[in-house]
mmCIF file of C-alpha atoms in Angstrom:
data_model
loop_
_atom_site.group_PDB
_atom_site.id
_atom_site.type_symbol
_atom_site.label_atom_id
_atom_site.label_comp_id
_atom_site.label_asym_id
_atom_site.label_seq_id
_atom_site.Cartn_x
_atom_site.Cartn_y
_atom_site.Cartn_z
ATOM 1 C CA ASP A 19 0.000 0.000 0.000
ATOM 2 C CA ASN A 20 1.368 3.433 -1.020
ATOM 3 C CA LYS A 21 0.863 4.972 2.394
ATOM 4 C CA ASN A 22 2.922 2.328 4.213
ATOM 5 C CA LEU A 23 5.700 2.488 1.622
ATOM 6 C CA THR A 24 5.754 6.281 1.820
ATOM 7 C CA GLN A 25 5.942 6.173 5.634
ATOM 8 C CA THR A 26 8.751 3.621 5.484
ATOM 9 C CA TYR A 27 10.627 5.724 2.939
ATOM 10 C CA LEU A 28 10.265 8.896 5.013
ATOM 11 C CA LYS A 29 11.351 7.046 8.159
ATOM 12 C CA LEU A 30 14.470 5.679 6.441
ATOM 13 C CA ARG A 31 15.250 8.651 4.195
ATOM 14 C CA ARG A 32 18.081 10.126 6.279
ATOM 15 C CA ARG A 33 19.793 6.743 6.746
ATOM 16 C CA LEU A 34 19.378 5.861 3.067
ATOM 17 C CA LYS A 35 20.700 9.272 2.008
ATOM 18 C CA CYS A 36 23.805 8.850 4.201
ATOM 19 C CA MET A 37 24.382 5.403 2.760
ATOM 20 C CA ALA A 38 23.937 6.586 -0.846
ATOM 21 C CA SER A 39 26.125 9.650 -0.265
ATOM 22 C CA SER A 40 28.919 7.556 1.197
ATOM 23 C CA ILE A 41 28.789 5.166 -1.759
ATOM 24 C CA LEU A 42 28.430 7.740 -4.537
ATOM 25 C CA LYS A 43 30.378 10.653 -2.985
ATOM 26 C CA ASN A 44 27.876 13.016 -4.629
ATOM 27 C CA GLU A 45 24.789 14.529 -2.986
ATOM 28 C CA GLU A 46 22.809 15.008 -6.204
ATOM 29 C CA ASP A 47 23.398 11.419 -7.307
ATOM 30 C CA ALA A 48 22.446 10.241 -3.810
ATOM 31 C CA ASP A 49 19.134 12.136 -4.063
ATOM 32 C CA ASP A 50 18.524 10.641 -7.515
ATOM 33 C CA ALA A 51 19.273 7.144 -6.212
ATOM 34 C CA LEU A 52 16.808 7.599 -3.340
ATOM 35 C CA GLN A 53 14.104 8.858 -5.643
ATOM 36 C CA GLU A 54 14.662 6.025 -8.107
ATOM 37 C CA ALA A 55 14.562 3.430 -5.313
ATOM 38 C CA PHE A 56 11.301 4.820 -4.006
ATOM 39 C CA CYS A 57 9.772 4.831 -7.494
ATOM 40 C CA ARG A 58 10.855 1.219 -8.033
ATOM 41 C CA LEU A 59 9.302 0.174 -4.737
ATOM 42 C CA LEU A 60 6.079 1.964 -5.627
ATOM 43 C CA MET A 61 5.979 0.273 -9.026
ATOM 44 C CA ARG A 62 6.371 -3.116 -7.351
ATOM 45 C CA LYS A 63 4.024 -2.402 -4.457
ATOM 46 C CA GLU A 64 1.948 -5.522 -5.194
ATOM 47 C CA ASP A 65 5.056 -7.672 -4.728
ATOM 48 C CA THR A 66 6.280 -5.695 -1.737
ATOM 49 C CA ASP A 67 5.664 -7.103 1.726
ATOM 50 C CA THR A 68 5.332 -4.012 3.929
ATOM 51 C CA SER A 69 6.998 -5.821 6.825
ATOM 52 C CA LEU A 70 10.103 -6.189 4.622
ATOM 53 C CA ALA A 71 9.961 -2.704 3.114
ATOM 54 C CA ASP A 72 12.881 -1.439 5.235
ATOM 55 C CA GLY A 73 15.250 -4.085 3.931
ATOM 56 C CA MET A 74 13.937 -3.794 0.391
ATOM 57 C CA ALA A 75 14.548 -0.044 0.432
ATOM 58 C CA VAL A 76 18.145 -0.512 1.626
ATOM 59 C CA VAL A 77 18.828 -3.170 -1.008
ATOM 60 C CA ALA A 78 17.212 -1.063 -3.751
ATOM 61 C CA VAL A 79 19.318 2.000 -2.875
ATOM 62 C CA LYS A 80 22.532 -0.063 -2.756
ATOM 63 C CA ARG A 81 21.815 -1.638 -6.141
ATOM 64 C CA ILE A 82 20.995 1.705 -7.713
ATOM 65 C CA CYS A 83 24.186 3.217 -6.293
ATOM 66 C CA ILE A 84 26.208 0.362 -7.751
ATOM 67 C CA SER A 85 24.506 0.934 -11.109
ATOM 68 C CA TYR A 86 25.405 4.626 -10.952
ATOM 69 C CA LEU A 87 29.031 3.742 -10.203
ATOM 70 C CA ARG A 88 29.100 1.334 -13.145
ATOM 71 C CA LYS A 89 27.682 3.995 -15.440
ATOM 72 C CA ARG A 90 30.343 6.430 -14.238
ATOM 73 C CA SER A 91 33.103 3.952 -15.043
ATOM 74 C CA VAL A 92 31.567 3.362 -18.478
ATOM 75 C CA ARG A 93 31.485 7.125 -19.097
ATOM 76 C CA ILE A 94 35.113 7.417 -17.999
ATOM 77 C CA SER A 95 36.198 4.586 -20.273
ATOM 78 C CA GLU A 96 34.157 6.082 -23.141
ATOM 79 C CA SER A 97 35.895 9.433 -22.700
ATOM 80 C CA ILE A 98 39.244 7.633 -22.691
ATOM 81 C CA ASP A 99 38.222 5.782 -25.853
ATOM 82 C CA GLU A 100 37.202 9.088 -27.471
ATOM 83 C CA SER A 101 40.564 10.613 -26.552
ATOM 84 C CA VAL A 102 42.410 7.634 -27.969
ATOM 85 C CA SER A 103 40.342 7.685 -31.155
ATOM 86 C CA LYS A 104 41.330 11.319 -31.723
ATOM 87 C CA LEU A 105 44.929 10.193 -31.968
ATOM 88 C CA GLU A 106 46.191 9.245 -35.404
ATOM 89 C CA ALA A 107 44.706 5.892 -36.414
ATOM 90 C CA PRO A 108 47.163 3.191 -37.452
ATOM 91 C CA ALA A 109 47.340 2.199 -41.119
ATOM 92 C CA ASP A 110 45.734 -1.199 -40.383
ATOM 93 C CA PRO A 111 43.172 -0.638 -37.572
ATOM 94 C CA LEU A 112 42.470 -3.639 -35.388
ATOM 95 C CA TRP A 113 38.735 -3.607 -36.149
ATOM 96 C CA GLU A 114 39.456 -3.965 -39.874
ATOM 97 C CA ASN A 115 41.682 -6.987 -39.326
ATOM 98 C CA GLU A 116 39.896 -10.076 -40.711
ATOM 99 C CA GLU A 117 41.619 -12.402 -38.242
ATOM 100 C CA ILE A 118 40.221 -10.408 -35.329
ATOM 101 C CA LYS A 119 36.751 -10.420 -36.889
ATOM 102 C CA ASP A 120 36.947 -14.191 -37.397
ATOM 103 C CA LEU A 121 38.168 -14.737 -33.839
ATOM 104 C CA THR A 122 35.352 -12.591 -32.440
ATOM 105 C CA ARG A 123 32.713 -14.437 -34.508
ATOM 106 C CA SER A 124 34.177 -17.763 -33.431
ATOM 107 C CA LEU A 125 34.168 -16.806 -29.755
ATOM 108 C CA MET A 126 30.595 -15.478 -29.861
ATOM 109 C CA SER A 127 29.362 -18.578 -31.700
ATOM 110 C CA LYS A 128 30.197 -20.623 -28.582
ATOM 111 C CA LEU A 129 27.523 -18.779 -26.580
ATOM 112 C CA SER A 130 23.891 -19.840 -26.352
ATOM 113 C CA PRO A 131 21.328 -17.393 -27.777
ATOM 114 C CA MET A 132 20.343 -16.307 -24.242
ATOM 115 C CA GLN A 133 23.984 -15.790 -23.250
ATOM 116 C CA LYS A 134 24.538 -13.701 -26.404
ATOM 117 C CA SER A 135 21.474 -11.569 -25.639
ATOM 118 C CA VAL A 136 22.478 -11.005 -22.015
ATOM 119 C CA PHE A 137 26.115 -10.359 -22.962
ATOM 120 C CA ASP A 138 25.116 -7.787 -25.596
ATOM 121 C CA LEU A 139 22.803 -5.940 -23.204
ATOM 122 C CA VAL A 140 25.370 -5.933 -20.384
ATOM 123 C CA THR A 141 28.059 -4.584 -22.724
ATOM 124 C CA GLU A 142 25.622 -1.813 -23.686
ATOM 125 C CA GLY A 143 25.609 -0.820 -19.999
ATOM 126 C CA MET A 144 22.113 -2.012 -19.164
ATOM 127 C CA ASP A 145 21.369 -2.895 -15.523
ATOM 128 C CA TYR A 146 20.591 -6.492 -14.594
ATOM 129 C CA ASP A 147 17.069 -5.651 -13.401
ATOM 130 C CA ILE A 148 16.241 -3.966 -16.714
ATOM 131 C CA ILE A 149 17.721 -6.900 -18.657
ATOM 132 C CA SER A 150 15.647 -9.327 -16.602
ATOM 133 C CA MET A 151 12.462 -7.404 -17.399
ATOM 134 C CA ARG A 152 13.353 -7.104 -21.083
ATOM 135 C CA LEU A 153 14.188 -10.802 -21.508
ATOM 136 C CA GLY A 154 11.543 -12.107 -19.105
ATOM 137 C CA ILE A 155 14.009 -13.866 -16.817
ATOM 138 C CA THR A 156 15.069 -13.333 -13.206
ATOM 139 C CA GLU A 157 18.016 -11.153 -12.193
ATOM 140 C CA GLU A 158 19.724 -14.301 -10.934
ATOM 141 C CA ALA A 159 19.334 -15.851 -14.395
ATOM 142 C CA VAL A 160 20.919 -12.711 -15.886
ATOM 143 C CA ARG A 161 23.866 -13.039 -13.488
ATOM 144 C CA GLN A 162 24.259 -16.737 -14.279
ATOM 145 C CA ASN A 163 24.119 -16.161 -18.038
ATOM 146 C CA ILE A 164 26.679 -13.343 -17.985
ATOM 147 C CA CYS A 165 28.968 -15.337 -15.674
ATOM 148 C CA ARG A 166 28.782 -18.398 -17.927
ATOM 149 C CA ALA A 167 29.239 -16.307 -21.077
ATOM 150 C CA ARG A 168 32.351 -14.646 -19.660
ATOM 151 C CA LYS A 169 33.755 -18.010 -18.598
ATOM 152 C CA ILE A 170 33.163 -19.495 -22.064
ATOM 153 C CA LEU A 171 34.717 -16.469 -23.782
ATOM 154 C CA ARG A 172 37.718 -16.529 -21.436
ATOM 155 C CA ASN A 173 38.320 -20.260 -22.003
ATOM 156 C CA GLU A 174 37.880 -19.998 -25.764
ATOM 157 C CA TYR A 175 40.149 -16.971 -25.962
ATOM 158 C CA LYS A 176 42.865 -18.836 -24.023
ATOM 159 C CA ARG A 177 42.649 -21.631 -26.593
ATOM 160 C CA PHE A 178 43.378 -19.176 -29.420
ATOM 161 C CA GLN A 179 46.386 -17.612 -27.702
#
């Protein structure tokens, strides 16, 4: 019920804000994480046991903070990639190398269709909960698929070295 969730959120707000601020080191991001967590809990109010709302709120805020940190690292690596791409490109760029293309196709062919889908969405920076909703599987299934895909790719890559 919205009223109980709202009361729980208001009761925990200061503690959740401190937790989010300490994780993110940014007050605005902490506020955004709190708001997003509350919205997620409201959207799932039918599934939410009000007696467990405190713990669910803490877990939701932690997960959102982790997602924000991941997005930051992706942005940092993208800006590094942009800086590198501004440098003079070599005469034979790696992505035009047919051997690399063949190796990549060969590695990806070892994955199941679900592993490929999950892997592609994770590499696009999508959060596990969004992937689970999009593919109609649980978050745990997303974690298992990405873990197995990485293991397969690692093992196959070692074979080619």
